[in-house]
Short mmCIF file of C-alpha atoms in Angstrom, two decimals:
data_model
loop_
_atom_site.label_atom_id
_atom_site.label_comp_id
_atom_site.label_asym_id
_atom_site.label_seq_id
_atom_site.Cartn_x
_atom_site.Cartn_y
_atom_site.Cartn_z
CA UNK A 1 0.01 0.02 0.00
CA UNK A 2 3.04 2.28 0.39
CA UNK A 3 3.06 2.55 -3.42
CA UNK A 4 -0.21 4.49 -3.32
CA UNK A 5 1.06 7.16 -0.88
CA UNK A 6 1.82 9.27 -3.87
CA UNK A 7 -0.62 9.20 -6.75
CA UNK A 8 -2.27 11.28 -9.44
CA UNK A 9 -5.71 11.32 -11.10
CA UNK A 10 -6.74 10.44 -14.62
CA UNK A 11 -9.72 9.78 -16.85
CA UNK A 12 -10.28 7.30 -19.64
CA UNK A 13 -12.83 5.22 -21.52
CA UNK A 14 -13.49 1.52 -21.66
CA UNK A 15 -13.85 -0.37 -24.89
CA UNK A 16 -17.59 0.22 -24.82
CA UNK A 17 -17.07 3.99 -24.39
CA UNK A 18 -17.91 4.14 -20.66
CA UNK A 19 -16.23 7.20 -19.11
CA UNK A 20 -14.39 6.44 -15.85
CA UNK A 21 -12.03 8.29 -13.50
CA UNK A 22 -9.12 6.65 -11.76
CA UNK A 23 -6.13 7.18 -9.50
CA UNK A 24 -2.77 5.53 -10.07
CA UNK A 25 0.72 5.65 -8.59
CA UNK A 26 2.86 8.54 -9.78
CA UNK A 27 5.30 6.04 -11.33
CA UNK A 28 2.56 4.83 -13.59
CA UNK A 29 1.78 6.79 -16.72
CA UNK A 30 -1.85 7.88 -17.16
CA UNK A 31 -1.58 7.01 -20.84
CA UNK A 32 -0.77 3.42 -19.89
CA UNK A 33 -3.87 3.07 -17.75
CA UNK A 34 -6.00 4.64 -20.49
CA UNK A 35 -4.70 2.10 -22.98
CA UNK A 36 -5.47 -0.81 -20.64
CA UNK A 37 -9.01 0.50 -20.04
CA UNK A 38 -9.69 0.81 -23.73
CA UNK A 39 -8.26 -2.59 -24.81
CA UNK A 40 -8.88 -4.83 -21.72
CA UNK A 41 -12.23 -3.67 -20.24
CA UNK A 42 -15.60 -3.47 -21.97
CA UNK A 43 -17.29 -1.66 -19.06
CA UNK A 44 -17.54 -1.50 -15.27
CA UNK A 45 -20.42 -2.15 -12.96
CA UNK A 46 -20.67 -0.68 -9.47
CA UNK A 47 -23.09 -2.82 -7.37
CA UNK A 48 -23.50 -0.13 -4.70
CA UNK A 49 -25.14 2.09 -7.32
CA UNK A 50 -28.18 -0.17 -7.71
CA UNK A 51 -31.12 -0.94 -5.52
CA UNK A 52 -32.60 -3.68 -7.75
CA UNK A 53 -32.07 -5.60 -11.03
CA UNK A 54 -35.38 -5.89 -12.86
CA UNK A 55 -35.53 -8.99 -14.95
CA UNK A 56 -36.35 -8.76 -18.70
CA UNK A 57 -36.17 -12.30 -20.00
CA UNK A 58 -32.58 -13.33 -20.39
CA UNK A 59 -31.15 -10.06 -19.03
CA UNK A 60 -32.00 -7.38 -16.50
CA UNK A 61 -31.98 -3.65 -15.98
CA UNK A 62 -30.60 -1.98 -12.95
CA UNK A 63 -32.18 0.90 -11.02
CA UNK A 64 -31.29 2.84 -7.95
CA UNK A 65 -34.95 2.95 -6.99
CA UNK A 66 -36.97 0.26 -5.22
CA UNK A 67 -38.92 -1.28 -8.08
CA UNK A 68 -41.29 -4.25 -8.08
CA UNK A 69 -42.18 -5.76 -11.43
CA UNK A 70 -45.78 -6.97 -11.27
CA UNK A 71 -46.28 -8.02 -14.92
CA UNK A 72 -43.94 -8.83 -17.79
CA UNK A 73 -44.23 -10.10 -21.38
CA UNK A 74 -41.55 -10.08 -24.07
CA UNK A 75 -40.15 -11.76 -27.12
CA UNK A 76 -39.40 -11.33 -30.83
CA UNK A 77 -41.59 -8.91 -32.77
CA UNK A 78 -41.08 -10.55 -36.21
CA UNK A 79 -38.72 -12.69 -38.28
CA UNK A 80 -36.34 -9.72 -38.74
CA UNK A 81 -34.66 -10.22 -35.39
CA UNK A 82 -36.46 -7.42 -33.65
CA UNK A 83 -37.41 -7.69 -30.01
CA UNK A 84 -39.64 -5.99 -27.48
CA UNK A 85 -41.20 -6.22 -24.01
CA UNK A 86 -43.85 -4.64 -21.85
CA UNK A 87 -44.00 -4.57 -18.02
CA UNK A 88 -45.98 -3.15 -15.13
CA UNK A 89 -43.73 -1.53 -12.53
CA UNK A 90 -44.33 -0.18 -9.03
CA UNK A 91 -41.63 2.32 -7.98
CA UNK A 92 -41.92 2.40 -4.23
CA UNK A 93 -39.73 5.48 -3.71
CA UNK A 94 -40.31 7.85 -6.64
CA UNK A 95 -38.60 11.26 -6.19
CA UNK A 96 -40.00 14.75 -6.64
CA UNK A 97 -43.61 13.70 -6.75
CA UNK A 98 -43.21 11.51 -9.84
CA UNK A 99 -45.83 8.79 -10.54
CA UNK A 100 -44.77 5.43 -9.04
CA UNK A 101 -47.10 3.24 -11.15
CA UNK A 102 -46.02 2.82 -14.78
CA UNK A 103 -46.41 0.51 -17.75
CA UNK A 104 -43.00 0.44 -19.51
CA UNK A 105 -42.73 -0.61 -23.15
CA UNK A 106 -39.54 -1.01 -25.20
CA UNK A 107 -38.66 -2.47 -28.63
CA UNK A 108 -35.69 -2.42 -30.90
CA UNK A 109 -37.54 -0.49 -33.59
CA UNK A 110 -38.82 2.66 -31.83
CA UNK A 111 -37.16 2.58 -28.42
CA UNK A 112 -38.89 3.04 -25.09
CA UNK A 113 -42.20 4.58 -23.96
CA UNK A 114 -43.99 4.52 -20.61
CA UNK A 115 -47.50 5.39 -19.35
CA UNK A 116 -48.44 6.59 -15.94
CA UNK A 117 -51.44 5.17 -14.01
CA UNK A 118 -53.49 6.30 -11.00
CA UNK A 119 -53.40 2.91 -9.25
CA UNK A 120 -51.60 -0.42 -9.56
CA UNK A 121 -54.98 -2.08 -10.12
CA UNK A 122 -55.63 0.14 -13.15
CA UNK A 123 -52.21 -0.62 -14.66
CA UNK A 124 -52.55 -4.42 -14.12
CA UNK A 125 -56.02 -4.38 -15.73
CA UNK A 126 -54.76 -2.39 -18.70
CA UNK A 127 -51.79 -4.78 -19.10
CA UNK A 128 -53.93 -7.92 -18.86
CA UNK A 129 -56.36 -6.64 -21.47
CA UNK A 130 -53.93 -5.02 -23.93
CA UNK A 131 -50.47 -6.55 -23.54
CA UNK A 132 -50.75 -8.16 -26.99
CA UNK A 133 -52.10 -4.93 -28.50
CA UNK A 134 -49.64 -3.22 -30.87
CA UNK A 135 -51.44 0.14 -30.72
CA UNK A 136 -51.23 0.83 -26.95
CA UNK A 137 -50.78 4.52 -27.83
CA UNK A 138 -54.48 4.41 -28.78
CA UNK A 139 -56.04 2.05 -26.28
CA UNK A 140 -54.14 3.01 -23.13
CA UNK A 141 -55.31 6.63 -23.05
CA UNK A 142 -58.95 5.37 -23.15
CA UNK A 143 -58.41 2.95 -20.22
CA UNK A 144 -59.48 3.76 -16.65
CA UNK A 145 -56.73 5.21 -14.50
CA UNK A 146 -54.56 6.40 -17.41
CA UNK A 147 -52.69 9.61 -16.58
CA UNK A 148 -50.23 10.40 -19.37
CA UNK A 149 -47.89 8.82 -21.94
CA UNK A 150 -44.17 9.66 -22.33
CA UNK A 151 -42.15 8.78 -25.45
CA UNK A 152 -38.49 8.13 -24.56
CA UNK A 153 -36.98 6.89 -27.82
CA UNK A 154 -33.31 6.28 -27.17
CA UNK A 155 -33.49 7.94 -23.79
CA UNK A 156 -33.65 5.85 -20.58
CA UNK A 157 -36.80 6.44 -18.45
CA UNK A 158 -36.08 8.15 -15.13
CA UNK A 159 -36.99 5.04 -13.04
CA UNK A 160 -34.04 3.13 -14.53
CA UNK A 161 -31.47 5.62 -13.37
CA UNK A 162 -28.47 4.20 -11.58
CA UNK A 163 -25.70 5.58 -9.34
CA UNK A 164 -25.52 9.31 -9.35
CA UNK A 165 -27.03 9.83 -12.80
CA UNK A 166 -29.11 13.04 -12.92
CA UNK A 167 -32.77 13.07 -13.90
CA UNK A 168 -33.63 15.33 -16.86
CA UNK A 169 -37.42 15.65 -16.69
CA UNK A 170 -38.88 12.23 -17.55
CA UNK A 171 -35.50 10.84 -18.64
CA UNK A 172 -32.21 9.77 -17.16
CA UNK A 173 -29.40 12.04 -18.19
CA UNK A 174 -27.77 10.08 -21.08
CA UNK A 175 -24.24 8.76 -20.88
CA UNK A 176 -21.62 8.79 -23.64
CA UNK A 177 -22.75 12.05 -25.26
CA UNK A 178 -20.19 13.68 -27.50
CA UNK A 179 -19.29 17.36 -27.42
CA UNK A 180 -20.47 17.80 -31.03
CA UNK A 181 -19.63 21.22 -32.48
CA UNK A 182 -23.20 21.63 -33.81
CA UNK A 183 -25.56 19.41 -31.80
CA UNK A 184 -24.85 20.59 -28.26
CA UNK A 185 -26.79 19.78 -25.12
CA UNK A 186 -29.52 22.39 -24.54
CA UNK A 187 -29.19 24.00 -27.97
CA UNK A 188 -32.53 24.92 -29.54
CA UNK A 189 -33.10 24.00 -33.23
CA UNK A 190 -35.61 24.92 -35.84
CA UNK A 191 -36.61 21.94 -38.00
CA UNK A 192 -38.45 22.53 -41.25
CA UNK A 193 -40.38 19.40 -42.27
CA UNK A 194 -41.22 18.44 -45.85
CA UNK A 195 -44.63 20.23 -45.71
CA UNK A 196 -42.86 23.50 -44.78
CA UNK A 197 -44.00 23.58 -41.13
CA UNK A 198 -41.45 24.67 -38.53
CA UNK A 199 -40.81 22.65 -35.37
CA UNK A 200 -38.80 23.92 -32.40
CA UNK A 201 -36.84 21.21 -30.51
CA UNK A 202 -34.12 21.09 -27.85
CA UNK A 203 -31.06 18.95 -28.34
CA UNK A 204 -30.26 16.57 -25.50
CA UNK A 205 -26.94 15.64 -26.91
CA UNK A 206 -25.29 13.80 -29.78
CA UNK A 207 -23.80 10.31 -29.77
CA UNK A 208 -21.13 9.37 -32.35
CA UNK A 209 -20.84 5.84 -33.76
CA UNK A 210 -18.80 4.09 -36.47
CA UNK A 211 -20.02 1.54 -39.01
CA UNK A 212 -17.66 -0.72 -40.91
CA UNK A 213 -18.86 -1.50 -44.45
CA UNK A 214 -19.47 -5.24 -44.91
CA UNK A 215 -18.50 -5.14 -48.64
CA UNK A 216 -15.45 -3.02 -47.95
CA UNK A 217 -14.05 -4.18 -44.61
CA UNK A 218 -11.41 -1.49 -44.57
CA UNK A 219 -13.94 1.31 -45.06
CA UNK A 220 -15.46 2.96 -41.99
CA UNK A 221 -18.03 5.74 -41.78
CA UNK A 222 -18.76 7.90 -38.77
CA UNK A 223 -22.36 8.93 -38.01
CA UNK A 224 -24.25 10.90 -35.39
CA UNK A 225 -27.47 10.18 -33.48
CA UNK A 226 -29.12 13.36 -32.13
CA UNK A 227 -31.60 12.98 -29.23
CA UNK A 228 -34.38 15.57 -28.94
CA UNK A 229 -36.28 16.67 -25.86
CA UNK A 230 -39.62 15.18 -27.02
CA UNK A 231 -38.18 11.65 -27.01
CA UNK A 232 -37.54 11.48 -30.78
CA UNK A 233 -34.11 11.04 -32.37
CA UNK A 234 -32.44 11.60 -35.73
CA UNK A 235 -29.31 10.18 -37.31
CA UNK A 236 -27.49 11.44 -40.36
CA UNK A 237 -27.15 7.98 -41.85
CA UNK A 238 -30.91 7.53 -42.47
CA UNK A 239 -31.21 11.00 -43.97
CA UNK A 240 -32.78 14.34 -43.04
CA UNK A 241 -36.06 14.50 -41.09
CA UNK A 242 -37.07 17.51 -43.11
CA UNK A 243 -35.83 20.20 -45.43
CA UNK A 244 -33.46 21.66 -42.93
CA UNK A 245 -32.17 21.55 -39.36
CA UNK A 246 -30.57 24.73 -37.95
CA UNK A 247 -29.85 26.33 -34.61
CA UNK A 248 -32.20 29.06 -33.34
CA UNK A 249 -30.70 32.42 -34.19
CA UNK A 250 -30.46 35.30 -31.80
CA UNK A 251 -33.04 37.29 -33.79
CA UNK A 252 -35.52 34.42 -33.45
CA UNK A 253 -35.39 34.09 -29.63
CA UNK A 254 -38.88 35.69 -29.51
CA UNK A 255 -40.29 32.43 -30.97
CA UNK A 256 -38.97 30.52 -27.94
CA UNK A 257 -40.33 33.19 -25.58
CA UNK A 258 -43.72 33.05 -27.26
CA UNK A 259 -43.84 29.27 -26.88
CA UNK A 260 -42.94 29.51 -23.18
CA UNK A 261 -45.68 32.13 -22.65
CA UNK A 262 -48.14 30.04 -24.58
CA UNK A 263 -47.43 27.08 -22.22
CA UNK A 264 -48.13 29.36 -19.22
CA UNK A 265 -51.41 30.34 -20.80
CA UNK A 266 -52.44 26.75 -21.46
CA UNK A 267 -51.54 25.69 -17.93
CA UNK A 268 -53.78 28.41 -16.46
CA UNK A 269 -50.94 30.56 -15.08
CA UNK A 270 -51.90 33.48 -17.30
CA UNK A 271 -54.79 34.56 -19.46
CA UNK A 272 -52.89 36.58 -22.07
CA UNK A 273 -49.41 37.57 -23.09
CA UNK A 274 -47.71 40.08 -25.33
CA UNK A 275 -44.38 39.87 -27.24
CA UNK A 276 -42.93 43.24 -28.20
CA UNK A 277 -40.82 43.49 -31.39
CA UNK A 278 -38.09 46.05 -32.06
CA UNK A 279 -40.09 47.63 -34.91
CA UNK A 280 -42.87 48.55 -32.47
CA UNK A 281 -45.30 45.72 -33.51
CA UNK A 282 -46.70 43.26 -31.03
CA UNK A 283 -47.71 39.63 -30.91
CA UNK A 284 -50.72 39.18 -28.59
CA UNK A 285 -52.09 35.86 -27.35
CA UNK A 286 -55.38 35.69 -25.46
CA UNK A 287 -57.38 32.68 -24.19
CA UNK A 288 -61.14 33.19 -24.68
CA UNK A 289 -63.72 30.75 -23.42
CA UNK A 290 -67.25 30.29 -24.83
CA UNK A 291 -70.03 31.88 -22.79
CA UNK A 292 -72.17 28.77 -22.84
CA UNK A 293 -71.83 26.79 -19.62
CA UNK A 294 -72.16 23.40 -21.37
CA UNK A 295 -68.77 23.96 -23.05
CA UNK A 296 -66.90 24.86 -19.87
CA UNK A 297 -64.88 22.35 -17.80
CA UNK A 298 -66.52 21.08 -14.63
CA UNK A 299 -64.89 20.62 -11.21
CA UNK A 300 -65.12 17.30 -9.35
CA UNK A 301 -68.17 16.90 -7.18
CA UNK A 302 -71.80 15.71 -6.84
CA UNK A 303 -74.46 17.39 -8.97
CA UNK A 304 -78.27 17.20 -8.77
CA UNK A 305 -79.42 17.28 -12.39
CA UNK A 306 -82.69 17.33 -14.34
CA UNK A 307 -82.33 15.51 -17.69
CA UNK A 308 -84.89 15.93 -20.46
CA UNK A 309 -84.73 12.99 -22.91
CA UNK A 310 -85.99 13.31 -26.47
CA UNK A 311 -89.28 11.52 -26.88
CA UNK A 312 -89.78 11.04 -23.13
CA UNK A 313 -92.32 13.15 -21.21
CA UNK A 314 -91.01 12.65 -17.68
CA UNK A 315 -87.57 14.10 -16.93
CA UNK A 316 -84.92 12.07 -15.15
CA UNK A 317 -83.77 13.58 -11.82
CA UNK A 318 -81.02 12.67 -9.37
CA UNK A 319 -77.50 13.13 -8.06
CA UNK A 320 -74.59 12.44 -10.33
CA UNK A 321 -70.98 11.92 -9.15
CA UNK A 322 -68.52 13.47 -11.58
CA UNK A 323 -64.75 13.50 -11.74
CA UNK A 324 -63.04 15.11 -14.80
CA UNK A 325 -60.54 13.08 -16.81
CA UNK A 326 -58.59 13.33 -20.08
CA UNK A 327 -61.51 12.08 -22.16
CA UNK A 328 -64.42 13.89 -20.53
CA UNK A 329 -63.77 17.21 -18.76
CA UNK A 330 -67.38 18.46 -18.72
CA UNK A 331 -70.44 17.26 -16.66
CA UNK A 332 -72.87 17.86 -19.54
CA UNK A 333 -70.79 15.82 -21.98
CA UNK A 334 -70.46 13.06 -19.34
CA UNK A 335 -74.21 12.75 -18.92
CA UNK A 336 -74.87 12.99 -22.68
CA UNK A 337 -72.49 10.13 -23.41
CA UNK A 338 -73.97 7.97 -20.67
CA UNK A 339 -77.45 8.29 -22.19
CA UNK A 340 -76.11 7.89 -25.71
CA UNK A 341 -74.72 4.48 -24.74
CA UNK A 342 -78.33 3.55 -23.88
CA UNK A 343 -79.57 4.74 -27.28
CA UNK A 344 -81.17 7.93 -25.88
CA UNK A 345 -80.70 11.53 -27.05
CA UNK A 346 -80.66 14.47 -24.65
CA UNK A 347 -82.69 17.60 -25.27
CA UNK A 348 -81.44 19.65 -22.32
CA UNK A 349 -79.81 19.27 -18.92
CA UNK A 350 -80.31 21.55 -15.86
CA UNK A 351 -78.15 21.56 -12.73
CA UNK A 352 -80.29 22.46 -9.63
CA UNK A 353 -77.79 21.78 -6.85
CA UNK A 354 -74.08 20.92 -6.51
CA UNK A 355 -71.53 19.92 -3.87
CA UNK A 356 -68.00 20.51 -5.23
CA UNK A 357 -65.44 18.12 -3.72
CA UNK A 358 -63.05 19.99 -1.45
CA UNK A 359 -59.47 19.50 -2.80
CA UNK A 360 -60.88 17.55 -5.71
CA UNK A 361 -59.67 17.61 -9.30
CA UNK A 362 -60.19 20.88 -11.17
CA UNK A 363 -59.48 22.14 -14.62
CA UNK A 364 -56.46 24.37 -14.91
CA UNK A 365 -56.25 26.34 -18.16
CA UNK A 366 -56.51 24.24 -21.30
CA UNK A 367 -54.45 21.24 -20.15
CA UNK A 368 -56.00 18.73 -17.78
CA UNK A 369 -54.05 18.34 -14.55
CA UNK A 370 -53.84 14.64 -13.91
CA UNK A 371 -52.07 14.86 -10.57
CA UNK A 372 -54.06 13.62 -7.58
CA UNK A 373 -54.72 16.27 -4.97
CA UNK A 374 -53.22 15.70 -1.56
#
């Protein structure tokens, strides 16, 4: 151990590109250790960084959170060698108020996606009914207890973070990102698609990879995979995702500001906003609601209603329990759909009394707030 009384620090990468730091005796060259890391080690695993290894068939995924896998199904998607799996997870110690009940899906074609659920029972029922369904993006949002859907693409979902990896919104901060001169972490880009529409996205980093040509074994080509903040990704091997991709210029920063202000308006934090231009002109955004009550969102509660049915003389009366959700946010629409399922058409609905649930779900702006009230 006397040999380590004097040492120096170094950094290097394993053969798989894992970045590691190390200390070595001063009589050992850092370049020597770096060479050994690159040629002798694929990667390192630190057991203390993990709470659990969640099984996925023949392999597992580590997480620093306490996760229990309640349901799992996986296998090959087709004869082309593609694979995929779907699982119901209960994260017992989710940080920062994150949802602890998720259905996590992943396949080799489109990457990962997860959906959040109000209860474990809701998630298990949705899994049991739809685990063979390819279009879960359609059926899950219509299932009871569904809260929201997050597309991850190449990103790792937050609940599979290990060690001291940071969380970036719904994702784990990705490893192995290159300091690309163009596609830098946090840089905003304007993407013009083939229809001419402009899309604003944030770059979460760029990963470099090399492909050796099979017909020309001595020919190698370097490519880039760019990860965007909405879970999508693009690589310059497959071709452009539109007519152009370019960084947001300084004279276009007002676009970003307008989008941020628009998000505040939609979330109910403001009712209008104004963007001032240097030439004296203004961009004004205002949220206007219809004056008819039947079109307005309804708070959670009990409502005493009088329902007049077409072709029926006597009106239906009684208390109705209502809780807004992503599909139906309005009491009148809720009642109309209920009677429509019975083959009956509504002429008019009148609310004569109401008891709004204290601390219950309410509509905030245009977006529905799916978080449970404490």
